[in-house]
XYZ file of C-alpha atoms in Angstrom:
667
model
C 46.802 46.956 92.133
C 47.397 50.394 90.645
C 46.431 49.215 87.150
C 43.221 47.665 88.495
C 42.226 50.854 90.279
C 42.758 52.750 87.054
C 40.593 50.206 85.209
C 37.762 50.672 87.713
C 37.975 54.437 87.378
C 37.399 54.118 83.639
C 33.964 52.790 84.384
C 32.308 56.165 84.991
C 31.781 56.910 81.309
C 28.658 58.569 79.945
C 27.868 59.481 76.389
C 26.789 63.035 75.652
C 26.111 65.278 72.698
C 28.692 67.804 71.608
C 25.861 70.278 71.293
C 26.456 71.131 74.968
C 28.236 74.288 76.040
C 31.897 74.644 75.088
C 33.176 74.905 78.651
C 32.140 71.284 79.221
C 34.827 70.013 76.842
C 38.628 70.074 76.775
C 40.619 71.759 74.062
C 40.506 68.940 71.475
C 36.709 68.690 71.811
C 36.383 72.438 71.312
C 38.434 72.180 68.110
C 35.935 69.645 66.709
C 33.003 71.822 67.753
C 34.549 74.825 66.031
C 35.115 72.853 62.810
C 31.476 71.798 62.740
C 30.106 75.245 63.593
C 32.383 77.358 61.443
C 32.487 75.292 58.248
C 30.573 77.092 55.531
C 29.298 73.966 53.798
C 25.515 73.709 53.895
C 23.675 70.388 54.043
C 23.070 69.027 50.549
C 19.332 68.874 51.209
C 18.070 72.105 52.610
C 15.212 70.467 54.502
C 17.484 68.364 56.706
C 19.441 69.877 59.626
C 23.053 68.942 60.238
C 23.431 65.644 62.081
C 24.268 65.426 65.775
C 27.763 64.406 66.855
C 27.877 62.171 69.952
C 30.866 60.955 71.910
C 31.732 59.363 75.209
C 32.576 62.088 77.741
C 35.067 59.836 79.558
C 38.223 60.187 77.463
C 39.647 56.826 78.534
C 36.812 54.945 76.800
C 36.874 56.882 73.512
C 38.206 55.493 70.238
C 39.328 58.629 68.365
C 39.265 58.362 64.600
C 36.582 55.636 64.513
C 32.984 56.767 64.007
C 29.518 55.287 63.614
C 27.634 57.194 60.900
C 23.947 56.365 61.403
C 21.269 57.226 58.835
C 17.726 58.360 59.530
C 15.028 55.803 60.300
C 13.295 54.567 57.171
C 16.261 55.310 54.914
C 16.602 52.826 52.057
C 19.470 50.329 52.228
C 20.969 51.773 49.024
C 21.597 55.086 50.772
C 24.280 53.455 52.937
C 26.612 52.929 49.971
C 25.553 56.247 48.426
C 26.475 58.082 51.628
C 29.824 56.257 51.759
C 30.631 57.326 48.184
C 29.740 60.953 48.920
C 31.868 61.033 52.040
C 34.828 59.462 50.204
C 34.575 62.059 47.437
C 34.320 65.026 49.798
C 37.232 63.783 51.922
C 39.419 63.075 48.874
C 38.906 66.592 47.508
C 40.403 67.901 50.755
C 43.255 65.411 50.795
C 41.881 62.974 53.387
C 41.601 59.197 53.142
C 39.091 57.094 55.030
C 38.464 53.386 55.586
C 35.043 51.745 55.866
C 35.311 49.084 58.561
C 31.722 47.848 58.794
C 28.307 48.513 57.251
C 24.959 48.081 58.989
C 21.922 47.295 56.873
C 19.612 45.522 59.321
C 17.542 47.289 61.990
C 20.069 50.154 61.873
C 21.329 51.727 58.643
C 24.828 53.164 58.645
C 28.501 52.343 58.701
C 31.645 52.374 60.810
C 34.387 54.528 59.333
C 38.011 55.160 60.272
C 38.905 58.741 59.429
C 40.463 61.925 60.730
C 38.347 64.059 63.054
C 38.952 66.874 60.554
C 36.458 65.159 58.236
C 33.620 65.248 60.777
C 32.381 68.658 59.643
C 31.808 67.142 56.201
C 30.095 63.985 57.459
C 27.533 65.725 59.695
C 26.151 67.639 56.688
C 25.598 64.679 54.405
C 21.977 63.972 53.479
C 20.150 61.181 55.357
C 22.671 61.215 58.257
C 20.843 61.431 61.604
C 23.832 61.359 63.932
C 27.494 60.387 64.176
C 28.715 58.605 67.275
C 32.383 58.181 68.087
C 33.068 54.508 68.747
C 33.850 53.647 72.365
C 34.785 50.701 74.536
C 32.557 48.237 76.381
C 33.806 45.939 79.138
C 33.028 42.558 80.636
C 31.377 42.953 84.048
C 33.234 40.468 86.219
C 35.685 41.473 88.910
C 39.389 41.487 87.881
C 41.387 38.675 89.486
C 43.127 40.940 92.021
C 39.862 42.425 93.263
C 38.462 38.921 93.379
C 40.942 38.037 96.121
C 39.526 40.795 98.311
C 36.042 39.314 98.137
C 34.747 36.641 100.455
C 36.013 33.288 99.189
C 33.533 30.614 98.207
C 33.121 28.127 101.008
C 31.096 25.003 101.575
C 29.900 22.461 99.096
C 27.695 22.898 96.069
C 23.976 22.382 96.508
C 23.488 21.570 92.839
C 22.650 17.961 93.660
C 19.288 19.185 95.009
C 18.671 21.760 92.265
C 15.441 20.880 90.506
C 14.023 23.631 88.262
C 10.599 23.194 86.609
C 12.399 22.265 83.370
C 15.928 22.373 81.999
C 15.361 25.251 79.566
C 16.042 22.876 76.702
C 13.682 24.572 74.258
C 15.457 27.933 74.551
C 18.537 29.187 72.751
C 20.792 31.710 74.485
C 23.003 34.010 72.421
C 25.971 34.953 74.597
C 27.821 38.081 73.458
C 31.170 37.706 75.196
C 34.787 36.695 74.639
C 36.040 33.232 73.793
C 34.629 30.064 75.396
C 36.415 26.800 76.117
C 33.671 24.646 74.606
C 35.489 21.413 75.527
C 34.984 22.037 79.269
C 33.035 19.187 80.860
C 30.418 21.631 82.221
C 29.383 22.923 78.811
C 30.640 20.314 76.343
C 28.008 19.764 73.676
C 25.998 22.772 74.898
C 27.944 25.613 73.260
C 28.062 26.514 69.586
C 30.952 28.799 68.635
C 29.523 30.907 65.815
C 31.709 32.278 63.041
C 31.159 35.848 64.245
C 34.228 37.624 65.641
C 34.450 41.411 65.993
C 36.924 42.472 68.684
C 39.539 45.224 68.981
C 43.256 44.640 69.402
C 44.415 44.235 72.989
C 45.966 47.257 74.676
C 49.623 47.467 75.657
C 52.675 45.402 74.841
C 52.402 42.909 77.712
C 49.323 41.117 76.455
C 48.745 37.596 77.726
C 46.834 35.654 75.097
C 46.927 32.229 76.649
C 43.705 30.410 75.849
C 42.856 30.074 79.548
C 42.840 33.869 79.991
C 41.069 34.682 76.725
C 38.348 32.142 77.530
C 37.929 32.882 81.248
C 34.932 35.262 81.256
C 32.964 33.585 78.475
C 33.530 30.074 79.825
C 32.360 31.101 83.291
C 29.261 32.781 81.858
C 28.337 29.790 79.704
C 28.665 27.577 82.781
C 26.325 29.776 84.851
C 23.715 29.691 82.092
C 23.752 26.001 81.166
C 26.567 24.142 82.939
C 25.795 20.536 83.844
C 26.572 21.146 87.548
C 26.611 24.932 87.953
C 24.067 26.013 85.345
C 20.623 27.541 85.887
C 19.091 26.131 82.667
C 21.102 22.987 82.039
C 19.420 22.034 78.811
C 19.625 25.422 77.090
C 21.883 25.768 74.078
C 24.432 28.602 74.118
C 25.553 30.336 70.915
C 28.714 32.405 71.345
C 28.930 35.703 69.468
C 32.429 37.044 70.176
C 32.541 40.804 70.801
C 35.120 40.975 73.658
C 38.876 40.451 73.347
C 41.255 38.683 75.738
C 41.143 41.683 78.080
C 37.351 41.587 78.237
C 37.126 44.705 76.084
C 35.058 45.386 72.974
C 33.497 48.272 71.080
C 30.015 49.665 70.605
C 30.384 49.088 66.876
C 31.366 45.466 67.483
C 28.318 44.940 69.712
C 26.078 46.475 67.022
C 27.550 44.144 64.417
C 27.040 41.192 66.776
C 23.368 42.022 67.296
C 22.901 42.444 63.567
C 24.456 39.001 63.112
C 22.006 37.521 65.650
C 19.067 39.236 63.978
C 20.067 37.961 60.547
C 20.555 34.444 61.921
C 17.088 34.426 63.475
C 15.529 35.693 60.249
C 17.199 32.860 58.335
C 16.385 30.261 61.000
C 13.460 31.404 63.175
C 13.414 30.217 66.796
C 10.516 30.906 69.169
C 12.443 30.894 72.453
C 15.479 33.181 72.214
C 17.448 34.925 74.980
C 20.237 37.389 74.158
C 22.679 37.848 77.059
C 24.752 41.048 77.174
C 27.259 40.694 80.046
C 29.047 43.985 79.352
C 28.728 47.713 79.974
C 29.635 50.802 77.997
C 28.957 54.498 78.336
C 25.460 55.629 77.356
C 25.036 54.928 73.651
C 21.964 55.747 71.608
C 23.095 53.296 68.925
C 23.512 50.396 71.347
C 20.166 51.055 73.053
C 18.382 51.323 69.689
C 19.847 48.020 68.523
C 18.669 46.333 71.735
C 15.195 47.805 71.301
C 14.985 46.506 67.739
C 16.026 42.978 68.646
C 13.429 42.900 71.455
C 10.811 44.029 68.926
C 11.693 40.937 66.877
C 10.669 38.736 69.844
C 13.958 38.047 71.645
C 14.436 38.429 75.397
C 17.439 40.724 75.959
C 19.110 40.597 79.382
C 21.936 42.942 80.384
C 24.329 43.406 83.282
C 23.573 46.510 85.364
C 27.281 47.317 85.764
C 29.844 47.061 88.567
C 30.429 50.742 89.289
C 28.223 51.451 92.338
C 26.385 54.012 90.239
C 23.045 54.725 88.618
C 22.505 52.073 85.916
C 20.668 54.656 83.781
C 24.041 56.225 82.959
C 25.264 53.168 81.034
C 24.359 51.113 77.979
C 22.787 48.697 77.345
C 21.572 48.737 80.975
C 19.654 52.001 80.448
C 17.439 50.711 77.616
C 13.867 50.266 78.973
C 13.147 47.285 76.699
C 16.114 45.369 78.155
C 15.848 43.331 81.378
C 18.625 44.887 83.477
C 20.006 42.826 86.373
C 21.925 43.956 89.451
C 23.905 41.674 91.786
C 23.608 40.646 95.434
C 25.714 38.433 97.690
C 24.719 35.420 99.761
C 23.550 37.688 102.601
C 21.104 39.537 100.298
C 23.276 42.623 100.362
C 24.194 44.653 97.320
C 27.322 43.164 95.752
C 30.448 45.137 96.610
C 33.818 44.986 94.828
C 36.429 47.118 96.513
C 35.680 50.677 95.439
C 32.967 49.402 93.077
C 29.829 47.357 93.385
C 26.551 46.648 91.692
C 24.780 49.480 89.924
C 21.264 50.379 91.073
C 18.362 52.740 90.416
C 15.158 52.788 88.390
C 16.788 51.244 85.285
C 17.475 48.010 87.206
C 14.552 45.571 86.903
C 15.641 43.044 89.525
C 18.677 41.575 91.285
C 20.176 38.080 91.136
C 23.092 36.216 92.749
C 26.301 37.776 91.467
C 28.899 37.493 94.202
C 31.282 34.550 94.556
C 29.602 32.435 91.892
C 31.253 29.073 91.165
C 31.252 27.947 87.539
C 33.469 26.540 84.814
C 37.079 27.709 84.705
C 39.091 27.905 81.500
C 42.254 26.760 83.312
C 41.433 23.163 82.366
C 38.510 21.115 81.066
C 37.541 20.001 84.587
C 38.419 23.137 86.554
C 36.013 25.411 88.408
C 36.440 28.933 89.731
C 34.545 31.615 91.602
C 33.825 34.968 89.987
C 31.668 37.960 90.853
C 29.898 40.665 88.928
C 26.629 41.764 87.426
C 27.600 39.648 84.415
C 27.085 36.587 86.615
C 23.791 38.024 87.906
C 22.585 38.588 84.338
C 23.528 34.990 83.480
C 21.253 33.749 86.298
C 18.397 35.834 84.909
C 19.073 34.501 81.402
C 18.784 30.957 82.739
C 15.470 31.753 84.449
C 14.186 33.312 81.211
C 15.157 30.134 79.328
C 13.172 28.032 81.821
C 10.116 30.318 81.499
C 10.285 30.197 77.693
C 10.602 26.422 77.749
C 7.317 26.307 79.697
C 5.626 28.794 77.337
C 7.302 29.348 73.973
C 4.697 31.944 73.034
C 5.485 34.248 75.960
C 6.402 37.733 74.747
C 9.451 39.599 76.089
C 7.283 41.755 78.358
C 5.386 38.698 79.650
C 8.694 37.023 80.532
C 9.771 40.179 82.395
C 6.476 40.348 84.294
C 6.716 36.665 85.267
C 10.303 37.111 86.453
C 9.249 40.050 88.631
C 6.117 38.284 89.892
C 8.002 35.231 91.119
C 10.910 37.216 92.581
C 11.359 37.389 96.343
C 10.477 40.896 97.531
C 11.881 43.077 100.318
C 14.820 40.860 101.280
C 17.644 43.051 99.917
C 19.320 45.547 102.220
C 19.109 48.864 100.330
C 20.227 51.029 103.265
C 23.628 51.837 101.677
C 21.811 53.757 98.925
C 20.619 57.347 99.100
C 16.986 57.864 100.117
C 15.972 58.669 96.543
C 17.659 55.567 95.139
C 16.143 53.419 97.891
C 12.701 54.439 96.637
C 13.387 53.912 92.920
C 15.500 50.726 93.154
C 13.372 47.545 93.060
C 13.742 45.304 96.099
C 13.323 42.117 94.087
C 15.565 39.054 94.115
C 15.202 36.735 91.115
C 13.781 33.291 91.830
C 12.751 30.308 89.756
C 8.998 30.177 89.017
C 7.075 27.119 90.236
C 6.335 24.253 87.872
C 2.612 25.034 87.874
C 2.836 28.786 87.268
C -0.276 30.276 85.674
C 0.253 32.447 82.624
C -3.348 33.805 82.712
C -2.807 35.799 85.911
C -2.940 39.599 86.058
C 0.676 40.772 86.477
C 1.705 44.386 87.176
C 4.909 46.327 87.797
C 5.845 49.928 88.620
C 7.767 51.935 86.020
C 9.527 55.042 87.368
C 10.428 58.027 85.236
C 13.600 60.020 85.621
C 13.308 62.915 88.072
C 11.870 66.096 86.610
C 13.515 69.490 86.642
C 12.900 71.957 89.460
C 10.983 74.752 87.725
C 7.253 75.188 88.219
C 6.472 73.992 84.687
C 8.700 70.898 84.732
C 7.173 67.444 84.485
C 8.264 63.809 84.342
C 6.821 61.144 82.041
C 6.667 57.377 82.482
C 5.567 54.886 79.821
C 4.778 51.192 79.701
C 6.367 48.733 77.297
C 4.647 47.616 74.134
C 2.243 44.845 75.113
C 1.481 46.336 78.543
C -1.600 48.310 79.590
C -1.369 51.246 82.020
C -3.827 50.555 84.862
C -2.640 53.299 87.211
C -0.535 56.465 87.390
C 0.841 58.304 90.420
C 3.479 60.893 91.312
C 6.133 61.074 94.002
C 8.054 64.103 95.277
C 10.849 63.381 97.793
C 10.319 66.829 99.341
C 6.519 66.677 99.167
C 5.973 69.504 96.652
C 4.004 68.182 93.694
C 1.016 69.261 91.644
C -0.202 65.777 90.888
C -0.345 63.690 87.761
C -2.374 63.077 84.652
C -2.597 60.576 81.816
C -2.274 61.580 78.189
C -2.373 59.509 75.016
C 0.493 59.979 72.550
C 0.511 58.001 69.269
C -1.939 55.534 70.757
C 0.143 54.934 73.894
C -0.772 56.153 77.391
C 1.754 58.340 79.191
C 1.810 59.034 82.920
C 2.869 62.662 83.492
C 3.783 64.066 86.947
C 4.090 67.791 87.661
C 6.556 69.589 89.900
C 5.157 72.140 92.353
C 6.224 75.718 93.148
C 9.542 75.561 94.978
C 9.700 71.802 94.426
C 12.947 69.956 93.810
C 11.687 67.534 91.210
C 9.018 64.864 90.912
C 8.760 61.303 89.596
C 5.971 59.797 87.497
C 5.153 56.183 88.355
C 3.123 54.149 85.869
C 1.496 50.886 86.908
C 1.980 48.636 83.863
C 0.131 45.338 83.558
C -0.263 42.324 81.281
C -3.107 39.848 80.948
C -4.824 38.151 78.044
C -7.533 40.366 76.575
C -6.802 43.360 78.808
C -7.785 46.734 77.327
C -7.724 50.049 79.160
C -8.939 53.545 78.330
C -8.827 56.874 80.145
C -11.672 59.318 80.874
C -11.047 62.880 82.079
C -13.066 65.137 84.396
C -15.513 67.217 82.315
C -14.484 70.305 84.326
C -12.199 71.015 87.318
C -13.972 69.885 90.459
C -16.096 67.308 88.617
C -15.634 63.565 88.953
C -14.080 61.428 86.225
C -15.894 58.161 85.665
C -16.008 55.034 83.524
C -18.810 55.281 80.964
C -19.444 51.554 80.579
C -20.498 48.857 83.013
C -18.155 46.521 81.137
C -15.148 48.527 82.352
C -13.707 48.454 85.848
C -12.054 51.432 87.531
C -8.399 50.416 88.004
C -6.861 53.786 88.900
C -7.363 57.525 89.415
C -5.133 60.532 88.842
C -5.468 64.053 90.221
C -3.910 67.366 89.237
C -4.234 70.554 91.263
C -3.580 74.256 90.912
C -3.157 74.511 94.701
C 0.211 74.173 96.387
C -0.870 71.189 98.517
C -2.378 68.281 96.642
C -4.908 65.762 97.893
C -5.310 62.827 95.524
C -8.689 61.906 94.059
C -10.604 59.111 95.759
C -11.641 56.054 93.721
C -15.300 55.017 94.109
C -16.418 51.561 93.032
C -20.048 51.044 93.915
C -22.947 52.216 91.760
C -20.723 54.553 89.724
C -17.115 53.700 88.979
C -15.598 57.138 89.327
C -12.774 59.236 90.735
C -14.138 61.685 93.325
C -12.330 65.042 93.304
C -12.401 68.221 95.318
C -12.720 71.783 94.075
C -10.027 72.926 91.598
C -8.900 69.345 91.025
C -9.042 67.532 87.703
C -8.855 63.769 87.447
C -8.492 60.924 84.978
C -10.219 57.595 85.492
C -8.443 54.524 84.105
C -11.124 52.084 82.999
C -10.168 48.538 82.015
C -11.935 45.533 80.577
C -10.956 41.877 80.359
C -12.872 38.605 80.659
C -13.704 37.890 84.349
C -11.808 41.010 85.540
C -12.937 42.430 88.888
C -11.519 45.336 90.897
C -12.139 46.582 94.446
C -10.764 49.075 96.941
C -8.837 48.663 100.167
C -8.296 51.636 102.465
C -6.166 52.211 105.553
C -6.637 55.384 107.597
C -3.715 56.547 109.725
C -3.758 57.204 113.444
C -1.078 59.852 113.935
C 1.370 58.092 111.606
C 3.747 59.423 108.993
C 3.676 56.155 107.040
C 0.658 54.143 105.930
C 0.629 50.763 104.215
C -2.224 48.901 102.575
C -1.691 45.589 100.774
C -3.733 43.549 98.336
C -4.423 40.012 99.582
C -3.137 36.871 97.936
C -4.704 36.308 94.538
C -5.291 40.039 93.956
C -2.939 42.434 92.159
C -2.290 46.088 93.009
C -3.161 48.308 90.030
C -3.200 51.759 91.662
C -1.885 53.403 94.803
C -3.279 56.746 95.978
C -3.653 58.804 99.146
C -5.886 61.476 100.629
C -5.194 63.825 103.519
C -7.264 66.449 105.341
C -4.445 68.965 105.158
C -0.947 67.556 105.348
C 1.178 67.399 102.222
C 1.699 63.884 100.941
C 5.130 63.044 99.561
C 3.452 60.633 97.222
C 2.025 57.131 97.270
C 4.500 54.447 96.253
C 3.560 50.996 94.931
C 6.026 48.354 96.088
C 5.183 44.883 94.912
C 1.572 44.302 95.956
C 1.492 47.022 98.630
C 0.689 50.732 98.600
C 2.945 52.869 100.833
C 2.062 56.467 101.729
C 4.240 59.032 103.508
C 2.945 62.339 104.846
C 5.121 65.377 105.551
C 3.959 65.496 109.195
C 2.033 63.245 111.557
C -1.669 63.763 110.928
C -4.883 61.941 111.785
C -7.150 61.029 108.924
C -4.644 60.554 106.113
C -5.523 57.435 104.145
C -3.822 55.104 101.750
C -6.050 53.597 99.064
C -5.169 50.536 97.009
C -7.091 49.364 93.944
C -6.828 45.575 93.807
C -7.845 43.607 90.712
C -7.863 39.962 89.738
C -9.215 37.451 87.245
C -12.162 35.858 88.992
C -11.656 32.088 89.285
C -14.166 29.975 87.346
C -17.505 29.363 89.073
C -16.664 31.758 91.900
C -18.908 34.768 92.625
C -17.532 38.302 92.741
C -15.944 39.143 96.081
C -14.309 42.048 97.858
C -10.712 41.675 99.127
C -10.206 41.987 102.884
């Protein structure tokens, strides 16, 4: 029990730059900082600054002496070997030896090197090096066996006999990055391909149990949840094992990077339209790991990750924190957040949705016909991977962001008990439980989701920024301040991509930006600003529909701009307010307003009817400060600081008009 508690405590690792102040680091960290700062060697190319040095700030997860040296984006592949030769020469002149363990020449350029920390001050000043990251551990996200006994045991009989998904996911291929798998198990026999990739660290300690049943336990259970003949979500999907975890369920960031590079190379050599990459592990925040995930999504794969089992903010871990990844939290059979002793499912804005993850019965590696119950966000992620395989088998051309939007759209909303979370995390954590889409789902529907930024700083000039994924259009932008002090929001365009920016107010304690991000065939949106403060912002074409309004104020109390949809599609503003109108066009698109005026209420709700999709959520008030409108699913929720008559919540609802049906107004 003591060893398990220690293992759980390891899970609070975050990665941070050593550029932080010296008092944040123990003595050995300070020695490395001093070597880097005091060494007189200048970078070999004067135009390039010295590289950053990153490491995990939880000592238990670090791998001292093993470093990822990552080159700048766009660097030619030949520079990897050139940089290795330069580092070898510089180290040898000072009497140090080093060993190159792995090179990366795919989406990331760099190498993994085993060397003394005394050589770091030489490596950070090599040309083309962007940053050096100390290698660190990642862990499987299932409960250890002793904690498993404390959880509610699985009772009753399986309902798999009545399980009838729209299809069996047979067109999709799932790449499972895990430990070993007992491929001869009756649940997954003939469904699992054991690839020749194997990159795992040595097991810790002298009392290592390497029986096949223990080495295969996590991976076998995961493969069964994805595609098992009785316990699987997508029973026709093929599973390709890429081994990155050892018999203790432990791996390395560098091993995960190498595994993703292997997958990428395999897909380049043998292209597959429907690919899901399942990452059932967690490490401390890693720029390298997040970048690799982002690159593999850009190649067309759906990447699904476990949120983590540490009852913490998922944004503090990788790969769960990467916005391009579909991050999955876990719930139990009572729709409560999964709990594991002192731990439990992670939560927060980086979680996209939740799935069953407590007491899940699947294949056991104890024998070829055995089953067992396990819990964790790994199991939840496996459910989501199965759903993604089913969606892709219905539409092989669906992009990663379309698959995410469909998963969110068909999820069950507002059934999860989020009361154990803090008020701030209750607002930012999605109340969505994954569900299988119907057989006749329509891919041409307008689908939208809310994307929350991190909380801004507390100074008057601080702001927060939220962005949509590639392939999404921003149809609305709002701001939310838990204490009610905000100066509004605006939309800017950076490198061709819209950004939703929210501004903290004087004396405020931080603000969130909330972008409303949507997908639909042919959808194109543009933004038009107020000509001057106090003047309305409007769409300049009858072909464009007003889908959202922003407002920014110089006053201490903000009243949002009011959308207007009749003869002129515009955002109506008061004196000293500036606004941006979001104007969108798509074939058969129509948008209308719904408004709900309060009667001495602190909370107002207005919902779009069935068939319509919420694209913007705003509020106006005659004088009371508004904490901020919040879009939850298809409803707009507004909270005022005090009870006041006349405050109104305004929802912009859009849809694709059905064929041969005249334009209508939602009621």
